[in-house]
mmCIF file of C-alpha atoms in Angstrom:
data_model
loop_
_atom_site.group_PDB
_atom_site.id
_atom_site.type_symbol
_atom_site.label_atom_id
_atom_site.label_comp_id
_atom_site.label_asym_id
_atom_site.label_seq_id
_atom_site.Cartn_x
_atom_site.Cartn_y
_atom_site.Cartn_z
ATOM 1 C CA MET A 706 48.296 112.491 178.076
ATOM 2 C CA SER A 707 50.869 111.857 180.784
ATOM 3 C CA GLU A 708 53.768 114.193 181.205
ATOM 4 C CA ARG A 709 57.201 112.759 180.590
ATOM 5 C CA PRO A 710 59.343 112.334 183.704
ATOM 6 C CA ARG A 711 61.513 115.275 184.515
ATOM 7 C CA LEU A 712 65.219 115.363 184.990
ATOM 8 C CA THR A 713 66.237 115.548 188.649
ATOM 9 C CA VAL A 714 69.680 116.941 189.425
ATOM 10 C CA LEU A 715 71.332 116.112 192.755
ATOM 11 C CA SER A 716 74.201 118.359 193.717
ATOM 12 C CA GLY A 717 75.988 119.544 196.809
ATOM 13 C CA PRO A 718 79.479 119.894 198.188
ATOM 14 C CA SER A 719 82.114 117.220 197.757
ATOM 15 C CA GLY A 720 81.939 114.709 200.618
ATOM 16 C CA VAL A 721 78.296 115.367 201.481
ATOM 17 C CA GLY A 722 77.317 111.805 200.543
ATOM 18 C CA LYS A 723 75.699 112.201 197.115
ATOM 19 C CA SER A 724 77.000 108.861 195.819
ATOM 20 C CA THR A 725 76.021 107.026 199.007
ATOM 21 C CA VAL A 726 72.459 108.376 198.914
ATOM 22 C CA VAL A 727 72.066 107.594 195.210
ATOM 23 C CA ALA A 728 73.457 104.067 195.619
ATOM 24 C CA HIS A 729 71.041 103.395 198.491
ATOM 25 C CA MET A 730 68.064 104.695 196.515
ATOM 26 C CA ARG A 731 68.938 102.723 193.392
ATOM 27 C CA LYS A 732 69.405 99.506 195.345
ATOM 28 C CA GLU A 733 65.752 99.832 196.388
ATOM 29 C CA HIS A 734 64.552 101.395 193.113
ATOM 30 C CA PRO A 735 66.702 100.347 190.153
ATOM 31 C CA GLU A 736 64.069 101.757 187.756
ATOM 32 C CA VAL A 737 65.447 105.245 188.393
ATOM 33 C CA TRP A 738 68.123 105.750 185.759
ATOM 34 C CA LEU A 739 71.320 107.379 186.962
ATOM 35 C CA SER A 740 73.191 109.093 184.187
ATOM 36 C CA VAL A 741 76.770 107.847 183.870
ATOM 37 C CA SER A 742 79.270 110.683 183.491
ATOM 38 C CA ALA A 743 82.279 110.757 181.254
ATOM 39 C CA THR A 744 85.520 111.673 183.021
ATOM 40 C CA THR A 745 89.199 112.127 182.283
ATOM 41 C CA ARG A 746 89.967 110.935 185.828
ATOM 42 C CA LYS A 747 91.667 107.551 186.236
ATOM 43 C CA PRO A 748 89.460 104.813 187.765
ATOM 44 C CA ARG A 749 89.584 104.336 191.531
ATOM 45 C CA PRO A 750 89.795 100.758 192.832
ATOM 46 C CA GLY A 751 86.561 98.909 192.078
ATOM 47 C CA GLU A 752 85.244 101.417 189.541
ATOM 48 C CA LYS A 753 84.114 99.972 186.219
ATOM 49 C CA HIS A 754 84.025 101.668 182.819
ATOM 50 C CA GLY A 755 80.431 102.276 181.713
ATOM 51 C CA VAL A 756 79.056 101.560 185.208
ATOM 52 C CA HIS A 757 80.566 104.217 187.473
ATOM 53 C CA TYR A 758 81.950 106.447 184.723
ATOM 54 C CA PHE A 759 82.921 106.406 181.089
ATOM 55 C CA PHE A 760 86.673 106.863 181.461
ATOM 56 C CA VAL A 761 87.867 108.893 178.474
ATOM 57 C CA SER A 762 91.101 110.502 177.325
ATOM 58 C CA ASP A 763 91.576 114.275 177.199
ATOM 59 C CA GLU A 764 91.265 114.095 173.399
ATOM 60 C CA GLU A 765 87.960 112.190 173.611
ATOM 61 C CA MET A 766 86.624 114.716 176.133
ATOM 62 C CA ASP A 767 87.668 117.606 173.838
ATOM 63 C CA LYS A 768 85.603 116.019 171.017
ATOM 64 C CA LEU A 769 82.518 115.476 173.218
ATOM 65 C CA ILE A 770 82.635 119.135 174.312
ATOM 66 C CA ALA A 771 83.313 120.507 170.808
ATOM 67 C CA ASN A 772 80.438 118.472 169.319
ATOM 68 C CA GLY A 773 77.934 119.615 171.944
ATOM 69 C CA GLU A 774 77.433 116.037 173.115
ATOM 70 C CA LEU A 775 77.517 116.920 176.816
ATOM 71 C CA LEU A 776 74.534 118.352 178.705
ATOM 72 C CA GLU A 777 77.050 119.850 181.118
ATOM 73 C CA TRP A 778 80.712 119.508 181.909
ATOM 74 C CA ALA A 779 83.127 120.839 184.478
ATOM 75 C CA GLU A 780 86.728 120.641 185.552
ATOM 76 C CA PHE A 781 87.356 119.558 189.113
ATOM 77 C CA ALA A 782 90.606 118.739 190.921
ATOM 78 C CA GLY A 783 92.458 118.642 187.606
ATOM 79 C CA ASN A 784 90.018 116.313 185.830
ATOM 80 C CA ARG A 785 87.026 116.940 183.592
ATOM 81 C CA TYR A 786 83.573 115.396 184.071
ATOM 82 C CA GLY A 787 80.532 115.605 181.802
ATOM 83 C CA THR A 788 77.034 114.237 181.237
ATOM 84 C CA PRO A 789 76.364 112.672 177.823
ATOM 85 C CA ARG A 790 73.257 114.482 176.495
ATOM 86 C CA ALA A 791 71.776 111.816 174.189
ATOM 87 C CA ALA A 792 71.334 109.114 176.843
ATOM 88 C CA VAL A 793 69.554 111.525 179.218
ATOM 89 C CA LEU A 794 67.101 112.660 176.541
ATOM 90 C CA GLU A 795 66.452 109.083 175.329
ATOM 91 C CA HIS A 796 65.532 107.897 178.830
ATOM 92 C CA LEU A 797 63.266 110.892 179.485
ATOM 93 C CA GLU A 798 61.526 110.422 176.125
ATOM 94 C CA SER A 799 60.886 106.760 176.918
ATOM 95 C CA GLY A 800 59.272 107.629 180.256
ATOM 96 C CA VAL A 801 62.132 106.694 182.576
ATOM 97 C CA PRO A 802 62.922 109.059 185.484
ATOM 98 C CA VAL A 803 66.487 110.350 185.168
ATOM 99 C CA LEU A 804 68.755 111.371 188.018
ATOM 100 C CA LEU A 805 71.994 113.292 187.564
ATOM 101 C CA GLU A 806 74.507 113.430 190.382
ATOM 102 C CA ILE A 807 76.779 116.342 189.517
ATOM 103 C CA ASP A 808 78.665 119.310 190.928
ATOM 104 C CA LEU A 809 77.515 122.911 191.253
ATOM 105 C CA GLN A 810 79.004 124.042 187.931
ATOM 106 C CA GLY A 811 77.178 121.213 186.181
ATOM 107 C CA ALA A 812 73.884 121.951 187.933
ATOM 108 C CA ARG A 813 74.103 125.573 186.758
ATOM 109 C CA GLN A 814 74.701 124.449 183.170
ATOM 110 C CA VAL A 815 71.708 122.091 183.327
ATOM 111 C CA ARG A 816 69.572 124.967 184.670
ATOM 112 C CA GLU A 817 70.542 126.925 181.532
ATOM 113 C CA SER A 818 69.944 124.147 179.001
ATOM 114 C CA MET A 819 66.980 122.383 180.686
ATOM 115 C CA PRO A 820 65.154 124.912 182.884
ATOM 116 C CA GLU A 821 62.400 122.369 183.620
ATOM 117 C CA ALA A 822 64.847 120.159 185.543
ATOM 118 C CA LEU A 823 64.416 119.930 189.319
ATOM 119 C CA LEU A 824 67.603 120.947 191.123
ATOM 120 C CA VAL A 825 68.067 119.293 194.514
ATOM 121 C CA PHE A 826 70.794 120.431 196.912
ATOM 122 C CA LEU A 827 72.188 117.855 199.334
ATOM 123 C CA ALA A 828 73.468 119.672 202.419
ATOM 124 C CA PRO A 829 75.617 118.278 205.241
ATOM 125 C CA PRO A 830 74.208 118.282 208.790
ATOM 126 C CA SER A 831 77.048 120.691 209.691
ATOM 127 C CA TRP A 832 80.342 122.078 208.385
ATOM 128 C CA ASP A 833 82.283 119.997 210.940
ATOM 129 C CA GLU A 834 80.645 116.818 209.686
ATOM 130 C CA LEU A 835 81.547 117.711 206.092
ATOM 131 C CA VAL A 836 85.181 118.304 207.084
ATOM 132 C CA ARG A 837 85.218 114.945 208.899
ATOM 133 C CA ARG A 838 83.856 113.138 205.816
ATOM 134 C CA LEU A 839 86.299 114.804 203.437
ATOM 135 C CA THR A 840 89.380 114.170 205.570
ATOM 136 C CA GLY A 841 88.233 110.685 206.594
ATOM 137 C CA ARG A 842 88.165 109.289 203.043
ATOM 138 C CA GLY A 843 91.903 108.690 203.153
ATOM 139 C CA THR A 844 92.105 108.472 199.354
ATOM 140 C CA GLU A 845 93.513 111.911 198.615
ATOM 141 C CA PRO A 846 96.602 113.965 199.497
ATOM 142 C CA PRO A 847 96.191 116.959 201.871
ATOM 143 C CA GLU A 848 96.392 119.549 199.077
ATOM 144 C CA VAL A 849 93.448 117.900 197.260
ATOM 145 C CA ILE A 850 91.443 117.804 200.500
ATOM 146 C CA GLU A 851 92.228 121.485 201.032
ATOM 147 C CA ARG A 852 90.977 122.290 197.510
ATOM 148 C CA ARG A 853 87.808 120.270 198.170
ATOM 149 C CA LEU A 854 87.167 122.173 201.426
ATOM 150 C CA GLU A 855 87.611 125.518 199.658
ATOM 151 C CA ALA A 856 85.247 124.377 196.901
ATOM 152 C CA ALA A 857 82.753 123.117 199.513
ATOM 153 C CA LYS A 858 82.504 126.621 201.043
ATOM 154 C CA ILE A 859 81.594 128.052 197.639
ATOM 155 C CA GLU A 860 79.188 125.179 196.923
ATOM 156 C CA LEU A 861 77.389 125.616 200.266
ATOM 157 C CA ALA A 862 76.893 129.302 199.490
ATOM 158 C CA ALA A 863 74.984 128.349 196.295
ATOM 159 C CA GLU A 864 72.220 126.458 198.112
ATOM 160 C CA SER A 865 69.656 129.194 197.369
ATOM 161 C CA GLU A 866 70.004 128.532 193.611
ATOM 162 C CA PHE A 867 68.349 125.139 194.053
ATOM 163 C CA ASP A 868 64.646 124.228 194.072
ATOM 164 C CA VAL A 869 64.826 121.896 197.067
ATOM 165 C CA THR A 870 67.339 121.256 199.877
ATOM 166 C CA LEU A 871 67.699 117.874 201.575
ATOM 167 C CA VAL A 872 69.919 117.615 204.671
ATOM 168 C CA ASN A 873 71.901 114.387 204.787
ATOM 169 C CA THR A 874 71.346 113.366 208.411
ATOM 170 C CA SER A 875 70.298 109.819 207.454
ATOM 171 C CA VAL A 876 71.079 108.085 204.148
ATOM 172 C CA GLU A 877 67.825 106.094 204.321
ATOM 173 C CA ASP A 878 65.664 109.169 204.936
ATOM 174 C CA VAL A 879 67.328 111.271 202.256
ATOM 175 C CA ALA A 880 67.162 108.426 199.723
ATOM 176 C CA ARG A 881 63.411 108.146 200.396
ATOM 177 C CA GLU A 882 62.911 111.929 200.065
ATOM 178 C CA LEU A 883 64.939 111.995 196.852
ATOM 179 C CA LEU A 884 62.936 109.111 195.372
ATOM 180 C CA ALA A 885 59.691 110.989 196.063
ATOM 181 C CA LEU A 886 61.061 114.009 194.187
ATOM 182 C CA VAL A 887 62.353 111.940 191.241
ATOM 183 C CA GLU A 888 59.090 110.076 190.760
ATOM 184 C CA VAL A 889 56.799 113.106 190.993
ATOM 185 C CA VAL A 890 55.677 114.321 187.564
#
């Protein structure tokens, strides 16, 4: 009897390149299912509902949380984000590897509710590089960047809570390493 695929959680500080690594891996291996989070944040240019996020109102998010429909949820930079539980479990049950790309708070909640999940920490090559990536985005006001940098310090300090650390020196290399972890059962 083959074991069902496990849930792999990718986390790390804001700006470390989680989305870039995941996008690269999924371009090569679309069979890995990336859970789509619900968020109260407004869409950024080019983001599509149901593809990048499920964009929900505060009231809808309140209901999802109250009904226990989220595997994890967190508030970040004034918006809430959460992982719909049912879709994750359905994919795992049907033998599809599932990847979650979430923040530290979310990873801790998943550790509580699904201790068998593999928690992977994506680390920057250096603090200076992380600062460069966060300030170079150009999409956020200075006070938001400052909050992200403060949060990044806390997030970096949590690395030891994770099962595996990958250092994002090369998107291609990290995507390959992540794929190997996701597909191992």
